[in-house]
């Protein structure tokens, strides 16, 4: 491990990313390949960074915490809404059976696809589309991760979560304080737990 990656891991751990499986994957996925080349020197700072289409690659500690809260295992089928750069997608793909990822900006889809292919990640199905509707064709999902904030959990996503399944998503309006929420689907009802305050781009309808 280079000193830079070692410092990156130490910082993630200090911020609460303590699951060894998650840390191991984050030490191996090259974040510099998911940012613009001119920002590659900042790839291991714990910061969100601008990507194409006026979007952002999420802050590494938030990616780590969301992944950790999902509690993944290698048999699981995961839906990711808002794949953006594909960085979170690559991490999920290493920890589960298959990732179904949706992104509403076509340019980002093309870039993320190329990055995942160059890393030989083949258990991701990435499509261009509005993820707030979920992906009924492949539902239900063991886990759902949403990387853009809605005012309430979208009903189609709740419907497409398996019983016993977990969804992690930011809730709140753009610009105001948002909360990262963990939703667990029981046999009869959904349980909601607030995790931490966060700041995400908004979940928008339609695709571009
Ligand atoms: N985890 C990603 C986060 C990207 S930011 C990364 O680290 O790169 C959130 C992404 O959600 C943006 O790319 C945005 O275009 C996308 N998004 C917003 N609303 C969406 C929707 N309804 N369906 C699919 N993607 C959406």
XYZ file of C-alpha atoms and ligand atoms in Angstrom:
234
model
C 0.000 0.000 0.000
C 1.393 3.437 -0.887
C 1.660 6.064 1.890
C -1.130 7.993 0.145
C -3.531 5.017 0.265
C -2.486 4.257 3.841
C -3.378 7.814 4.890
C -6.656 7.534 2.945
C -7.540 4.322 4.829
C -6.640 5.905 8.180
C -8.918 8.860 7.432
C -11.817 6.600 6.432
C -11.388 4.602 9.640
C -11.391 7.806 11.736
C -14.643 8.793 10.021
C -16.321 5.534 11.058
C -15.644 3.240 8.105
C -14.451 0.277 10.152
C -15.710 -2.770 8.214
C -12.525 -4.514 7.017
C -14.205 -5.763 3.820
C -15.264 -2.241 2.865
C -11.848 -0.770 3.712
C -10.117 -3.494 1.719
C -12.201 -2.770 -1.378
C -11.724 0.997 -1.015
C -7.961 0.487 -0.819
C -8.089 -1.348 -4.143
C -10.541 0.653 -6.287
C -8.462 3.405 -7.970
C -10.504 6.579 -7.310
C -8.128 8.608 -9.509
C -9.615 6.797 -12.516
C -13.112 8.067 -11.654
C -12.275 11.797 -11.567
C -11.201 14.253 -14.259
C -7.475 13.802 -15.045
C -6.667 17.326 -13.812
C -8.116 16.417 -10.383
C -6.364 13.043 -10.080
C -3.907 14.471 -7.532
C -6.868 15.125 -5.194
C -8.459 11.675 -5.620
C -7.414 10.468 -2.141
C -8.501 13.604 -0.302
C -11.732 12.928 1.580
C -13.696 15.300 -0.643
C -16.488 15.233 -3.188
C -15.078 16.439 -6.545
C -16.768 17.792 -9.677
C -17.420 15.319 -12.526
C -19.101 15.866 -15.916
C -22.709 17.154 -16.271
C -22.307 19.411 -13.194
C -22.499 16.417 -10.863
C -20.085 15.266 -8.144
C -18.277 12.090 -7.185
C -19.338 11.490 -3.581
C -17.043 12.003 -0.601
C -15.122 8.760 0.076
C -16.093 8.561 3.757
C -19.784 8.821 2.785
C -19.338 6.137 0.108
C -17.714 3.949 2.767
C -20.408 4.543 5.385
C -23.251 3.919 2.925
C -21.614 0.711 1.723
C -20.997 -0.446 5.295
C -24.608 0.235 6.317
C -25.879 -1.894 3.421
C -24.305 -5.011 5.001
C -23.569 -6.707 1.670
C -22.754 -10.303 0.959
C -21.619 -12.021 -2.204
C -25.074 -13.441 -3.061
C -26.913 -10.118 -3.128
C -28.546 -8.256 -5.982
C -28.179 -4.486 -5.528
C -29.883 -1.512 -7.195
C -27.865 1.689 -7.335
C -29.640 4.944 -8.271
C -27.356 7.765 -9.461
C -24.210 5.928 -10.540
C -22.447 9.195 -11.483
C -18.749 8.476 -11.967
C -19.192 4.743 -11.298
C -16.893 4.816 -8.236
C -19.532 3.639 -5.769
C -20.704 1.141 -8.396
C -17.220 -0.417 -8.573
C -17.112 -0.770 -4.787
C -20.568 -2.361 -4.608
C -19.679 -4.738 -7.448
C -16.765 -6.163 -5.442
C -19.028 -6.977 -2.492
C -22.159 -8.465 -4.072
C -23.346 -10.736 -6.876
C -24.677 -8.133 -9.282
C -25.238 -4.386 -9.372
C -28.059 -2.869 -11.414
C -27.089 0.789 -11.732
C -29.071 3.692 -13.195
C -27.882 7.175 -14.103
C -29.931 9.948 -15.724
C -27.036 11.607 -17.637
C -26.030 9.665 -20.723
C -22.512 11.157 -20.782
C -21.892 9.885 -17.255
C -23.239 6.444 -18.181
C -20.789 6.189 -21.072
C -17.839 7.339 -18.971
C -18.697 5.033 -16.061
C -19.124 2.064 -18.422
C -15.676 2.633 -19.913
C -14.086 2.899 -16.460
C -15.744 -0.273 -15.159
C -14.716 -2.155 -18.311
C -11.110 -0.993 -17.989
C -11.068 -2.410 -14.442
C -12.533 -5.725 -15.699
C -15.664 -5.317 -13.582
C -18.270 -7.439 -15.333
C -21.050 -7.922 -12.757
C -22.599 -4.473 -13.303
C -25.562 -3.703 -15.533
C -25.487 0.057 -16.014
C -28.292 1.794 -17.863
C -29.348 5.306 -18.762
C -32.621 6.184 -17.106
C -34.624 7.691 -14.273
C -33.792 5.679 -11.182
C -36.597 7.146 -9.090
C -38.821 4.592 -10.841
C -36.426 1.785 -9.864
C -35.915 -1.075 -12.307
C -39.055 -3.267 -12.206
C -37.626 -5.782 -14.690
C -34.926 -6.857 -12.223
C -36.813 -6.287 -8.949
C -36.964 -7.197 -6.130
C -33.554 -6.173 -4.780
C -31.737 -7.277 -1.620
C -30.261 -3.821 -1.227
C -30.867 -0.367 -2.741
C -28.459 2.574 -2.571
C -29.581 6.030 -3.704
C -26.931 8.727 -4.255
C -29.226 11.723 -4.778
C -31.620 13.329 -2.294
C -35.409 13.082 -2.507
C -37.922 14.674 -0.157
C -39.346 11.238 0.658
C -38.253 7.695 -0.230
C -39.685 7.098 -3.752
C -42.571 4.602 -3.548
C -41.326 2.485 -6.507
C -38.042 1.921 -4.650
C -39.843 0.860 -1.466
C -41.967 -1.509 -3.575
C -38.880 -3.036 -5.219
C -37.085 -3.823 -1.937
C -37.227 -7.475 -0.791
C -38.698 -8.322 2.602
C -35.657 -8.217 4.887
C -33.993 -5.823 2.435
C -32.222 -2.561 3.251
C -32.193 0.760 1.397
C -29.819 3.637 2.175
C -30.770 7.078 0.853
C -30.422 10.790 1.586
C -33.666 12.589 2.389
C -34.245 16.349 2.314
C -34.402 19.369 0.045
C -31.477 20.702 -1.982
C -29.476 23.275 -0.039
C -31.120 22.402 3.278
C -29.857 19.841 5.742
C -30.408 16.316 4.525
C -30.317 13.103 6.529
C -28.946 9.785 5.420
C -31.673 7.241 6.157
C -31.610 3.475 6.507
C -34.886 1.820 5.538
C -35.438 -1.842 6.427
C -38.385 -3.730 4.982
C -40.071 -6.050 7.459
C -42.865 -8.509 6.703
C -45.532 -5.963 7.585
C -43.835 -2.576 7.763
C -40.826 -0.423 6.957
C -38.457 0.776 9.695
C -36.609 4.079 9.242
C -33.401 5.032 11.065
C -31.605 8.380 10.642
C -27.849 7.895 10.274
C -25.966 11.176 9.706
C -26.495 14.637 8.186
C -25.299 14.749 4.563
C -25.357 16.913 1.442
C -26.264 15.320 -1.896
C -27.371 16.596 -5.311
C -31.156 16.303 -5.841
C -32.861 13.219 -7.223
C -34.415 14.590 -10.424
C -37.120 13.065 -12.559
C -36.534 12.170 -16.202
C -33.239 11.570 -17.963
C -30.841 13.628 -20.101
N -21.993 7.801 -6.175
C -21.869 8.672 -7.320
C -22.690 9.906 -7.018
C -22.901 10.818 -8.154
S -23.861 12.246 -7.729
C -20.410 8.985 -7.485
O -19.710 8.970 -6.467
O -19.937 9.281 -8.585
C -25.503 11.623 -7.928
C -25.887 11.196 -9.308
O -27.284 10.930 -9.292
C -25.662 12.247 -10.406
O -24.797 11.707 -11.362
C -27.064 12.486 -10.974
O -27.070 12.689 -12.376
C -27.782 11.210 -10.588
N -29.240 11.286 -10.514
C -30.019 12.262 -9.983
N -31.324 11.935 -10.103
C -31.367 10.729 -10.731
C -32.419 9.861 -11.147
N -33.710 10.162 -10.945
N -32.094 8.695 -11.764
C -30.805 8.364 -11.985
N -29.770 9.135 -11.629
C -30.041 10.310 -10.994
